[in-house]
mmCIF file of C-alpha atoms in Angstrom:
data_model
loop_
_atom_site.group_PDB
_atom_site.id
_atom_site.type_symbol
_atom_site.label_atom_id
_atom_site.label_comp_id
_atom_site.label_asym_id
_atom_site.label_seq_id
_atom_site.Cartn_x
_atom_site.Cartn_y
_atom_site.Cartn_z
ATOM 1 C CA MET C 189 90.415 72.301 99.749
ATOM 2 C CA LYS C 190 88.785 75.622 98.883
ATOM 3 C CA SER C 191 86.090 75.144 101.519
ATOM 4 C CA HIS C 192 88.790 74.316 104.070
ATOM 5 C CA PHE C 193 90.685 77.483 103.186
ATOM 6 C CA ARG C 194 87.525 79.598 103.407
ATOM 7 C CA LYS C 195 86.744 78.121 106.813
ATOM 8 C CA TRP C 196 90.214 78.855 108.228
ATOM 9 C CA LYS C 197 91.412 81.724 106.069
ATOM 10 C CA ALA C 198 91.655 84.122 109.019
ATOM 11 C CA GLN C 199 93.980 81.662 110.767
ATOM 12 C CA TYR C 200 96.134 81.132 107.662
ATOM 13 C CA PHE C 201 96.567 84.853 107.065
ATOM 14 C CA LEU C 202 97.139 85.438 110.757
ATOM 15 C CA GLY C 203 99.913 82.853 110.912
ATOM 16 C CA LEU C 204 101.647 84.337 107.868
ATOM 17 C CA SER C 205 101.294 87.861 109.269
ATOM 18 C CA VAL C 206 102.898 86.869 112.573
ATOM 19 C CA VAL C 207 105.816 85.168 110.792
ATOM 20 C CA PHE C 208 106.451 87.940 108.262
ATOM 21 C CA PRO C 209 108.097 90.565 110.559
ATOM 22 C CA PHE C 210 110.653 87.966 111.652
ATOM 23 C CA LEU C 211 111.205 86.275 108.299
ATOM 24 C CA PHE C 212 114.075 88.345 106.913
ATOM 25 C CA PRO C 213 116.069 88.511 110.187
ATOM 26 C CA LEU C 214 115.776 84.734 110.501
ATOM 27 C CA LEU C 215 116.779 84.132 106.887
ATOM 28 C CA SER C 216 119.835 86.345 107.400
ATOM 29 C CA GLY C 217 120.895 84.283 110.425
ATOM 30 C CA LYS C 218 119.990 86.812 113.111
ATOM 31 C CA VAL C 219 118.397 86.069 116.459
ATOM 32 C CA ILE C 220 115.355 87.972 117.730
ATOM 33 C CA TYR C 221 116.123 88.136 121.431
ATOM 34 C CA TRP C 222 118.811 89.466 123.734
ATOM 35 C CA GLY C 223 120.193 89.164 127.263
ATOM 36 C CA THR C 224 118.539 86.434 129.275
ATOM 37 C CA ALA C 225 118.208 83.929 126.439
ATOM 38 C CA SER C 226 121.918 83.954 125.624
ATOM 39 C CA LEU C 227 123.016 83.970 129.262
ATOM 40 C CA GLN C 228 120.517 81.464 130.605
ATOM 41 C CA PHE C 229 118.251 79.478 128.273
ATOM 42 C CA ILE C 230 120.777 78.663 125.527
ATOM 43 C CA PRO C 231 123.465 77.428 127.977
ATOM 44 C CA TRP C 232 120.832 75.396 129.803
ATOM 45 C CA ALA C 233 119.609 73.792 126.578
ATOM 46 C CA SER C 234 123.167 73.059 125.472
ATOM 47 C CA TYR C 235 124.018 71.433 128.788
ATOM 48 C CA ALA C 236 120.792 69.389 128.865
ATOM 49 C CA ILE C 237 121.207 68.074 125.322
ATOM 50 C CA ASP C 238 124.890 67.227 125.805
ATOM 51 C CA SER C 239 124.145 65.403 129.059
ATOM 52 C CA LEU C 240 121.250 63.382 127.687
ATOM 53 C CA TRP C 241 123.126 62.634 124.447
ATOM 54 C CA ASN C 242 125.945 61.156 126.525
ATOM 55 C CA GLY C 243 123.529 59.065 128.550
ATOM 56 C CA ASN C 244 123.599 61.201 131.674
ATOM 57 C CA ILE C 245 120.547 62.619 133.444
ATOM 58 C CA PRO C 246 121.309 66.311 134.113
ATOM 59 C CA LEU C 247 120.273 66.385 137.744
ATOM 60 C CA TRP C 248 122.987 68.861 138.712
ATOM 61 C CA ASN C 249 124.401 71.971 137.018
ATOM 62 C CA PRO C 250 128.062 72.387 138.030
ATOM 63 C CA PHE C 251 128.492 75.632 136.066
ATOM 64 C CA ASN C 252 126.295 77.957 138.155
ATOM 65 C CA GLY C 253 128.124 79.280 141.217
ATOM 66 C CA MET C 254 129.110 76.350 143.430
ATOM 67 C CA GLY C 255 126.633 74.184 141.520
ATOM 68 C CA ALA C 256 122.836 74.060 141.453
ATOM 69 C CA PRO C 257 120.011 71.598 140.750
ATOM 70 C CA PHE C 258 119.259 71.399 137.028
ATOM 71 C CA ILE C 259 116.183 69.321 136.225
ATOM 72 C CA ALA C 260 114.648 70.538 139.484
ATOM 73 C CA ASN C 261 115.034 74.077 138.143
ATOM 74 C CA TYR C 262 111.556 74.541 136.678
ATOM 75 C CA GLN C 263 112.653 77.057 134.050
ATOM 76 C CA THR C 264 114.978 74.625 132.272
ATOM 77 C CA ALA C 265 111.818 73.022 130.794
ATOM 78 C CA VAL C 266 113.668 69.807 129.968
ATOM 79 C CA PHE C 267 110.385 67.908 129.646
ATOM 80 C CA TYR C 268 108.645 70.415 127.348
ATOM 81 C CA PRO C 269 108.139 68.466 124.069
ATOM 82 C CA ILE C 270 108.555 71.395 121.672
ATOM 83 C CA ASN C 271 112.010 72.064 123.111
ATOM 84 C CA TRP C 272 113.033 68.616 121.885
ATOM 85 C CA LEU C 273 112.951 69.987 118.331
ATOM 86 C CA LEU C 274 116.176 71.788 119.248
ATOM 87 C CA ILE C 275 118.090 68.536 119.710
ATOM 88 C CA PRO C 276 118.825 67.767 116.015
ATOM 89 C CA ILE C 277 119.444 71.460 115.304
ATOM 90 C CA TYR C 278 122.036 71.604 118.076
ATOM 91 C CA LYS C 279 123.711 68.334 117.084
ATOM 92 C CA PHE C 280 124.083 69.467 113.465
ATOM 93 C CA PHE C 281 124.832 73.174 113.943
ATOM 94 C CA ASP C 282 126.154 73.466 117.508
ATOM 95 C CA VAL C 283 125.424 76.543 119.674
ATOM 96 C CA SER C 284 124.985 78.921 116.729
ATOM 97 C CA GLY C 285 122.274 76.646 115.360
ATOM 98 C CA LEU C 286 120.718 76.413 118.795
ATOM 99 C CA SER C 287 120.517 80.218 118.905
ATOM 100 C CA ILE C 288 118.669 80.311 115.587
ATOM 101 C CA GLY C 289 116.510 77.397 116.715
ATOM 102 C CA PHE C 290 115.316 79.349 119.737
ATOM 103 C CA SER C 291 114.413 82.265 117.464
ATOM 104 C CA ILE C 292 112.368 79.951 115.248
ATOM 105 C CA LEU C 293 110.589 78.551 118.302
ATOM 106 C CA VAL C 294 109.819 82.071 119.531
ATOM 107 C CA VAL C 295 108.018 82.760 116.246
ATOM 108 C CA LEU C 296 106.294 79.375 116.371
ATOM 109 C CA HIS C 297 104.944 80.110 119.849
ATOM 110 C CA LEU C 298 103.727 83.540 118.782
ATOM 111 C CA VAL C 299 101.813 81.852 115.955
ATOM 112 C CA ILE C 300 100.363 79.308 118.399
ATOM 113 C CA ALA C 301 99.242 82.127 120.710
ATOM 114 C CA ALA C 302 97.726 84.216 117.915
ATOM 115 C CA VAL C 303 95.817 81.345 116.328
ATOM 116 C CA GLY C 304 94.515 80.295 119.739
ATOM 117 C CA PHE C 305 93.108 83.745 120.359
ATOM 118 C CA SER C 306 91.499 83.781 116.903
ATOM 119 C CA PHE C 307 89.777 80.502 117.808
ATOM 120 C CA ILE C 308 88.303 82.189 120.877
ATOM 121 C CA LEU C 309 86.805 84.879 118.661
ATOM 122 C CA LYS C 310 85.681 82.305 116.097
ATOM 123 C CA SER C 311 83.818 80.417 118.826
ATOM 124 C CA MET C 312 82.060 83.703 119.624
ATOM 125 C CA ASN C 313 80.959 83.987 115.962
ATOM 126 C CA ARG C 314 83.104 87.035 115.282
ATOM 127 C CA SER C 315 84.041 87.905 111.702
ATOM 128 C CA ASN C 316 87.221 86.773 109.974
ATOM 129 C CA MET C 317 88.557 90.312 110.230
ATOM 130 C CA ALA C 318 87.873 90.366 113.979
ATOM 131 C CA GLN C 319 89.615 87.004 114.376
ATOM 132 C CA PHE C 320 92.634 88.294 112.452
ATOM 133 C CA ILE C 321 92.911 91.624 114.282
ATOM 134 C CA GLY C 322 92.259 90.062 117.687
ATOM 135 C CA GLY C 323 94.925 87.394 117.259
ATOM 136 C CA PHE C 324 97.408 89.886 115.831
ATOM 137 C CA CYS C 325 96.923 92.336 118.706
ATOM 138 C CA TRP C 326 97.152 89.507 121.239
ATOM 139 C CA VAL C 327 100.781 88.817 120.310
ATOM 140 C CA PHE C 328 101.884 92.251 119.076
ATOM 141 C CA GLY C 329 100.212 94.291 121.786
ATOM 142 C CA GLY C 330 103.511 94.664 123.616
ATOM 143 C CA TYR C 331 103.159 92.321 126.583
ATOM 144 C CA ILE C 332 104.973 89.304 125.177
ATOM 145 C CA ILE C 333 106.951 90.965 122.364
ATOM 146 C CA SER C 334 108.782 92.992 124.994
ATOM 147 C CA ARG C 335 109.738 89.739 126.736
ATOM 148 C CA THR C 336 110.969 87.615 123.834
ATOM 149 C CA SER C 337 114.312 87.167 125.587
ATOM 150 C CA PHE C 338 112.622 85.384 128.483
ATOM 151 C CA ILE C 339 112.019 82.133 126.654
ATOM 152 C CA SER C 340 109.944 80.255 129.230
ATOM 153 C CA MET C 341 107.573 83.200 129.477
ATOM 154 C CA VAL C 342 106.972 83.207 125.713
ATOM 155 C CA TRP C 343 106.431 79.447 125.727
ATOM 156 C CA SER C 344 103.915 79.676 128.584
ATOM 157 C CA PHE C 345 102.094 82.640 127.047
ATOM 158 C CA ALA C 346 101.506 80.656 123.863
ATOM 159 C CA TRP C 347 99.075 78.317 125.611
ATOM 160 C CA VAL C 348 97.019 80.905 127.521
ATOM 161 C CA SER C 349 94.627 81.528 124.632
ATOM 162 C CA TRP C 350 94.197 77.810 123.972
ATOM 163 C CA ILE C 351 93.372 77.092 127.607
ATOM 164 C CA ILE C 352 90.746 79.852 127.544
ATOM 165 C CA TYR C 353 89.385 78.497 124.263
ATOM 166 C CA PHE C 354 88.959 74.939 125.556
ATOM 167 C CA VAL C 355 87.441 76.150 128.835
ATOM 168 C CA MET C 356 84.865 78.090 126.810
ATOM 169 C CA LYS C 357 84.321 75.064 124.581
ATOM 170 C CA PHE C 358 83.809 72.821 127.612
ATOM 171 C CA ARG C 359 81.227 75.158 129.098
ATOM 172 C CA GLY C 360 79.351 75.388 125.804
ATOM 173 C CA ASN C 361 79.552 71.731 124.729
ATOM 174 C CA GLY C 362 76.808 69.206 125.000
ATOM 175 C CA THR C 363 77.360 66.168 127.213
ATOM 176 C CA ASN C 364 78.591 63.949 124.342
ATOM 177 C CA ASN C 365 81.609 66.143 123.545
ATOM 178 C CA LYS C 366 82.773 66.958 127.048
ATOM 179 C CA ILE C 367 85.172 64.006 127.373
ATOM 180 C CA LYS C 368 87.031 64.997 124.195
ATOM 181 C CA THR C 369 87.188 68.624 125.313
ATOM 182 C CA VAL C 370 88.454 67.655 128.766
ATOM 183 C CA PHE C 371 91.260 65.704 127.087
ATOM 184 C CA GLN C 372 92.139 68.664 124.842
ATOM 185 C CA LEU C 373 92.037 71.076 127.779
ATOM 186 C CA SER C 374 94.179 68.752 129.897
ATOM 187 C CA LEU C 375 96.729 68.530 127.080
ATOM 188 C CA VAL C 376 97.187 72.289 126.684
ATOM 189 C CA ILE C 377 97.314 72.765 130.475
ATOM 190 C CA LEU C 378 100.024 70.100 130.648
ATOM 191 C CA LEU C 379 101.972 71.792 127.856
ATOM 192 C CA GLN C 380 101.816 75.125 129.650
ATOM 193 C CA LEU C 381 102.864 73.469 132.917
ATOM 194 C CA LEU C 382 105.956 72.020 131.210
ATOM 195 C CA THR C 383 107.045 75.332 129.655
ATOM 196 C CA GLY C 384 108.771 76.426 132.834
ATOM 197 C CA HIS C 385 107.192 79.733 133.802
ATOM 198 C CA ALA C 386 105.395 79.333 137.111
ATOM 199 C CA GLN C 387 103.931 82.838 137.256
ATOM 200 C CA THR C 388 102.165 82.662 133.888
ATOM 201 C CA PHE C 389 100.898 79.167 134.666
ATOM 202 C CA SER C 390 99.490 80.222 138.039
ATOM 203 C CA PHE C 391 97.917 83.359 136.561
ATOM 204 C CA THR C 392 96.292 81.273 133.816
ATOM 205 C CA MET C 393 94.885 78.772 136.314
ATOM 206 C CA GLY C 394 93.410 81.721 138.214
ATOM 207 C CA LEU C 395 91.380 82.801 135.186
ATOM 208 C CA GLY C 396 88.845 80.060 135.816
#
């Protein structure tokens, strides 16, 4: 256990450091976003969960203008697995719980992004301090923190560092490990694809 902690201590401390600024607002029942999330992503999630719970596939959204496609709207991210964690929260605590649930998922995705970036630096044999600072700056540098209300963008951003990490791992691996790495890379690319932000996904694919 001690050796495991020593090996990953930068990642443990990094995860706690990313969570800490949001901990007290979350514990007090506050949300950490504004605008777009409450006008767009929360209503979408509510409608999707209600429809699926009642056995209906939400192909159409009758509440936007004269109606609009729903599942075909990429940003609804109905098929993104991590969004499914919101289902029990919504069923137990209704829309207010859903609002808090989105805040929790924002923090979770920031942790995912930060740890992914620290893995990049770890693969480059950088120190624990460099891994910690690099991951911390990656999520608190302003780019994504200023966009926490645009949920699909935060979700998509979370997987950028992991895609870079597995691309680097693939290029550096011996032949025996390439199949496993290809599977891991394919998984994180699929997750980013399902998050619902086309621009971030296309930009990430252009990094290669």
